Short mmCIF file of C-alpha atoms in Angstrom, two decimals:
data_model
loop_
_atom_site.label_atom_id
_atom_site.label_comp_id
_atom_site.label_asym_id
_atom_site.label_seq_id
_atom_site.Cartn_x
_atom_site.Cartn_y
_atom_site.Cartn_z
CA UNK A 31 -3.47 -10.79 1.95
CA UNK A 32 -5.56 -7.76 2.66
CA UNK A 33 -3.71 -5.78 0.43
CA UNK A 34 -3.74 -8.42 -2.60
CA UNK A 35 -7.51 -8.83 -1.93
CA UNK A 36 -7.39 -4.85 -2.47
CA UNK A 37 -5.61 -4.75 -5.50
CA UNK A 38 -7.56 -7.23 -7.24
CA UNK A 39 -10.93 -5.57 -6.10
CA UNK A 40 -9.49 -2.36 -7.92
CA UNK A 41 -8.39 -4.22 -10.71
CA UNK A 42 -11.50 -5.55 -11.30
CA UNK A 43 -13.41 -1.83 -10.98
CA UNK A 44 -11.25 -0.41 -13.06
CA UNK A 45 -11.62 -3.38 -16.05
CA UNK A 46 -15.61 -3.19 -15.93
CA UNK A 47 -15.28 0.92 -15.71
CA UNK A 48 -14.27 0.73 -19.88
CA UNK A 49 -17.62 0.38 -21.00
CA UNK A 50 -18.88 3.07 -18.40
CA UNK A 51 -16.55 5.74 -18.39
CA UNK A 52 -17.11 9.37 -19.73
CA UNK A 53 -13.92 9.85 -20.70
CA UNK A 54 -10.46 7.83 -21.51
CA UNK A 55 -7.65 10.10 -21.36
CA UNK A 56 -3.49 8.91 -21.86
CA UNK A 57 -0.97 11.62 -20.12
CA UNK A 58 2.53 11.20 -21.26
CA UNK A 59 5.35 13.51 -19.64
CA UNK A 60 8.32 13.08 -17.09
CA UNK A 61 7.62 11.33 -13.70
CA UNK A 62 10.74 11.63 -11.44
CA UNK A 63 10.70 8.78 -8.09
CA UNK A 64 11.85 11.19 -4.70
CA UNK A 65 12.72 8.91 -1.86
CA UNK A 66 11.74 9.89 1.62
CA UNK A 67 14.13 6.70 3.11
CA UNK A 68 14.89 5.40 6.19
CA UNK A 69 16.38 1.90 6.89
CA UNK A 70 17.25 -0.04 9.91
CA UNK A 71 21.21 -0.41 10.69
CA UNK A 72 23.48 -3.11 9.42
CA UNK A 73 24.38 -4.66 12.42
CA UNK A 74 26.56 -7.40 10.92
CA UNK A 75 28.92 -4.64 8.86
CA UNK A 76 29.02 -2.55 12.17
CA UNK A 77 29.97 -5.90 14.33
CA UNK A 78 32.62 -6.69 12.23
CA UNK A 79 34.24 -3.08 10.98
CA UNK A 80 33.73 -2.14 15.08
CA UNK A 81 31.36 0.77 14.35
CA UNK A 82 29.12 1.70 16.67
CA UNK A 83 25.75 0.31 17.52
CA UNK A 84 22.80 1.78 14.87
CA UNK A 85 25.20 4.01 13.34
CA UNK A 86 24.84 2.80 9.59
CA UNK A 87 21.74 2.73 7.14
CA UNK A 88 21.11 3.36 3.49
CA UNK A 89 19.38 5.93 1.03
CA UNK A 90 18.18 5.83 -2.33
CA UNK A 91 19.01 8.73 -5.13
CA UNK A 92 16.11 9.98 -6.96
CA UNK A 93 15.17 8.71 -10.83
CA UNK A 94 13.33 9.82 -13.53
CA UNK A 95 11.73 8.04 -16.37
CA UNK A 96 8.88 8.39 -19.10
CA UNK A 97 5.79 8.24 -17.52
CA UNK A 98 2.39 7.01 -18.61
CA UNK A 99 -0.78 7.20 -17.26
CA UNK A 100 -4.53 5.97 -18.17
CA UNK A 101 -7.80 7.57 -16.91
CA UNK A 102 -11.39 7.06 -16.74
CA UNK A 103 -13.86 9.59 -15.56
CA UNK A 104 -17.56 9.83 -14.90
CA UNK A 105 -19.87 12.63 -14.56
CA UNK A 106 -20.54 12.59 -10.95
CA UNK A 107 -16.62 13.50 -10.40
CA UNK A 108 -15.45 9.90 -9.80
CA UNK A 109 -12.68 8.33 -12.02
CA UNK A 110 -9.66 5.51 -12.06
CA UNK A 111 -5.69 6.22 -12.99
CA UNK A 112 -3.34 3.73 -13.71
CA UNK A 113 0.44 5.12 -13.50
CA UNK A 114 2.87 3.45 -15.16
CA UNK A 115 6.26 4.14 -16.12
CA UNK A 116 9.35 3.14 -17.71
CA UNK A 117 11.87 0.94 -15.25
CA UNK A 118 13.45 2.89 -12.63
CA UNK A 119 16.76 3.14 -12.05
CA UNK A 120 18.38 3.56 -8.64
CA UNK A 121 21.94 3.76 -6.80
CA UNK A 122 22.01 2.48 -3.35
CA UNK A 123 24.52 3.74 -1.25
CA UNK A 124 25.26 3.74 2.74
CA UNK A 125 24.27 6.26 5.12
CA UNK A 126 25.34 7.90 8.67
CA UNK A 127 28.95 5.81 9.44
CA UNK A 128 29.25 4.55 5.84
CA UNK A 129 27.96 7.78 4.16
CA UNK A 130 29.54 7.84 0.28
CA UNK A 131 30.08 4.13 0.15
CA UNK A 132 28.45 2.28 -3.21
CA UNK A 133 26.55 -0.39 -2.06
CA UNK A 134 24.88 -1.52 -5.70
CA UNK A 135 21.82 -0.51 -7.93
CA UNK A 136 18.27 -1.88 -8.60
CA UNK A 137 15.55 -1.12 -10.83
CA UNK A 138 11.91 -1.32 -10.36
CA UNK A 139 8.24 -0.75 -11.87
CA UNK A 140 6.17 0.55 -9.40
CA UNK A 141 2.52 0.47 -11.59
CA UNK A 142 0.23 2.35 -8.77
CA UNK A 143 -3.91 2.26 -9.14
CA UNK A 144 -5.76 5.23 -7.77
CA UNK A 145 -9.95 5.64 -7.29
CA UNK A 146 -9.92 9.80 -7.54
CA UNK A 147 -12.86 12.42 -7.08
CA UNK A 148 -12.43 15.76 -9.11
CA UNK A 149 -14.06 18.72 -8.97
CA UNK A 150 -15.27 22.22 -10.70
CA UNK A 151 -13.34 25.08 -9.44
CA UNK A 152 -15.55 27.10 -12.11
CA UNK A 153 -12.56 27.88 -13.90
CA UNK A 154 -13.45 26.66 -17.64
CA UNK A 155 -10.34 23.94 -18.05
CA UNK A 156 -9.00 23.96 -14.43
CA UNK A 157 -10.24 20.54 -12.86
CA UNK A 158 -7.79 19.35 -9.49
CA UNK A 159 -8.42 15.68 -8.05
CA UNK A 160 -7.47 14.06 -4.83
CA UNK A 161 -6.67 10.25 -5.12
CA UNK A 162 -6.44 7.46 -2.73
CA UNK A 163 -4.90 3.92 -3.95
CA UNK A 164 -2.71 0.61 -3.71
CA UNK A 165 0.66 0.20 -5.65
CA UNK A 166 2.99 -3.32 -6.18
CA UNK A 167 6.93 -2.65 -6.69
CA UNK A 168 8.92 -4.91 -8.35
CA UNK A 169 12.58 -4.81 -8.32
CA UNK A 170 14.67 -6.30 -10.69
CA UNK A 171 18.52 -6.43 -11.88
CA UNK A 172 19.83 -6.12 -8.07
CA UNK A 173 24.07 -5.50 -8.45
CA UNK A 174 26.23 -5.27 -5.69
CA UNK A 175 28.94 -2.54 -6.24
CA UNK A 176 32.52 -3.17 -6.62
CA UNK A 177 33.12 -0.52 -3.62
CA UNK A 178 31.04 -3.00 -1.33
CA UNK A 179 32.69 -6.50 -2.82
CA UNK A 180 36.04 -4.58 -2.39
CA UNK A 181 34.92 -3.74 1.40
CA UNK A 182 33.85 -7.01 2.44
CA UNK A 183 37.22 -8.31 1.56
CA UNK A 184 39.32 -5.69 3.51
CA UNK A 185 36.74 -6.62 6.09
CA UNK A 186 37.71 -10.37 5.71
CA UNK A 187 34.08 -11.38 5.49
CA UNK A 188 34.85 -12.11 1.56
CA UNK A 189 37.62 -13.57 -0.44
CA UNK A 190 38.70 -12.61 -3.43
CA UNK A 191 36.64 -15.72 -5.52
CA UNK A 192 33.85 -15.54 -3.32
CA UNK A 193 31.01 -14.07 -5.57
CA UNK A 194 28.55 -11.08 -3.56
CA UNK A 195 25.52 -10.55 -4.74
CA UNK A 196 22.45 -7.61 -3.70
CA UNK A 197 18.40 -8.92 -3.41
CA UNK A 198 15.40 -6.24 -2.91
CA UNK A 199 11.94 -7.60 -2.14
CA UNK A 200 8.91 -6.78 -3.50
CA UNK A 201 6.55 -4.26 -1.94
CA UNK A 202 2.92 -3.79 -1.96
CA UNK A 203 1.41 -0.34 -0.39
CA UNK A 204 -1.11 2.46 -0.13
CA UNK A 205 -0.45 5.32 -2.22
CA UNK A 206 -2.03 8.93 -1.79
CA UNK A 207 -2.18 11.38 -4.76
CA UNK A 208 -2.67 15.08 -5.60
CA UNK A 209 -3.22 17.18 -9.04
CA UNK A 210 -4.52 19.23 -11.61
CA UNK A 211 -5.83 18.67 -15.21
CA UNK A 212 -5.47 21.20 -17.28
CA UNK A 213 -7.66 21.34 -20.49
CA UNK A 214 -6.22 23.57 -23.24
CA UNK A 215 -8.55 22.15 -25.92
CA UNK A 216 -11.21 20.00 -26.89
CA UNK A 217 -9.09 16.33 -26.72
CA UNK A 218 -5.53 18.14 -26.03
CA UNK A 219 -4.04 19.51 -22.35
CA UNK A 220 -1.74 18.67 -19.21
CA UNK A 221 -1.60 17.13 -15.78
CA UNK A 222 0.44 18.20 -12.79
CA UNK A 223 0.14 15.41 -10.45
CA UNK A 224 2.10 14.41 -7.14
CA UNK A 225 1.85 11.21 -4.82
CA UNK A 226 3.34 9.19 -2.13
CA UNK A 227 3.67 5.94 -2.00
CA UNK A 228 3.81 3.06 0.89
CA UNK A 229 7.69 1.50 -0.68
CA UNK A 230 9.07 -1.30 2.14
CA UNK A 231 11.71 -3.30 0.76
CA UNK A 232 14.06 -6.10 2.51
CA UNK A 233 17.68 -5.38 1.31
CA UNK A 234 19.58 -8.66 1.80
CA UNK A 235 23.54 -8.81 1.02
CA UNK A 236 24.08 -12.37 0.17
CA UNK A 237 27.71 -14.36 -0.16
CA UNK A 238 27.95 -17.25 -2.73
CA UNK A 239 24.20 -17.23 -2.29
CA UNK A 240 24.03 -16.77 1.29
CA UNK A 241 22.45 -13.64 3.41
CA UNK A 242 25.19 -12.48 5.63
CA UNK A 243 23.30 -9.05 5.75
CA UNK A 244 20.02 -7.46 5.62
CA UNK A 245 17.99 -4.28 6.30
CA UNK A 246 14.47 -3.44 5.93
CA UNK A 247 14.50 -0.18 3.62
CA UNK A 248 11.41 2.50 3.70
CA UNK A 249 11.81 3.81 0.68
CA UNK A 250 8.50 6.23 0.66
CA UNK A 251 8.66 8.42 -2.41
CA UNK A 252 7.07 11.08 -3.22
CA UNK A 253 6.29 10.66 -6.91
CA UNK A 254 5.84 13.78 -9.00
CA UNK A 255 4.57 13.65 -13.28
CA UNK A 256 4.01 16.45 -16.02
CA UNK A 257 2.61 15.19 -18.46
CA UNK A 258 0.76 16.37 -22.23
CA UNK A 259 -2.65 14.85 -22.02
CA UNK A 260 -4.94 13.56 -24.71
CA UNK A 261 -8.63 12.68 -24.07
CA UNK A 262 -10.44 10.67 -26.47
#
């Protein structure tokens, strides 16, 4: 709740900054998701395969999609930046004991608000800002693999009409950012910008519509963008 109540709060600065702000400025470039993961084991898989205790776990490859960004700034160094981004796209697959095995995909829009102070390095152009802010994922078209239907039924947890299916929770989280700005002209130049965000998913395997598995997933990435800006 503390985190909603935090998101909204932003939300709400950053709607009545439009009539405020100095500047409005769109970045468009490449923003690539980098997960720093780490999961808890799957204790049912290692029960019934007879792996050993906390041996398994899975990891997230990294994705990268069209990014998009929006920012306000005011004179006194203070702005707003909403990320955004085309859907993500990600394989999950198993890790230590069942390292290589294709557990399914998701995708996900992670849209991440940051409150960020700039400053003048006295180099005509060259502004870098620190940022500090809240993000909501959303995941979306869960699959289960073949490769982990196919293992569940050499593992006689699953027959062969038994339908299994993958579910990722939704995430809320602080977020931490880094960058540059880059002015090359009077409305035209770049941004180099990396964060990390707060990503904790719940990872639930589920037969005929029943959890028979789940893991909590940190999914932490760093998140890096270059982008061609335009101010207004």
């Amino acid at each position: 709740m503390k985190r909603l109540t935090s998101a909204v709060a932003l939300a709400t600065l950053f709607a009545a900054s439009f009539a405020q702000a100095q500047d409005f400025s769109i970045n468009v470039g490449a923003i690539s998701v980098i997960p720093d993961d780490s999961s808890s084991s799957l204790n049912t898989v290692e029960q019934v395969a007879g792996l050993p205790a906390n041996s398994t776990g899975v990891a997230v490859n990294t994705n990268t999609q069209l990014g998009l960004t929006f920012d306000y700034q005011w004179e006194n160094g203070w702005g707003l930046e909403l990320v955004a981004a085309t859907p993500f796209s990600h394989d999950i697959y198993g890790s230590g004991t069942l390292s290589g095995l294709s557990i399914g995909k998701t995708k996900h829009l992670p849209p991440t608000l940051f409150v960020q102070y700039h400053w003048d390095t006295g180099v005509q152009g060259l502004e870098p800002f620190v940022g500090l802010g809240v993000n909501y994922t959303t995941f979306f078209d869960d699959q289960a693999s073949s490769e982990l239907t196919q293992t569940l039924q050499t593992l006689g947890v699953a027959g062969a009409d038994d339908s299994v299916d993958l579910a990722l929770s939704n995430s809320w989280g602080a977020a931490i950012q880094a960058g540059v700005n880059w002015q090359i002209s009077e409305r035209w130049g770049a941004q180099l910008m990396v964060s990390h965000i707060d990503i904790d998913t719940t990872a639930s395997v589920r037969l005929n519509g029943s959890t028979i598995e789940q893991t909590d997933v940190a999914i932490d990435p760093y998140v890096a963008m270059i982008a061609l800006r335009y101010t207004f």
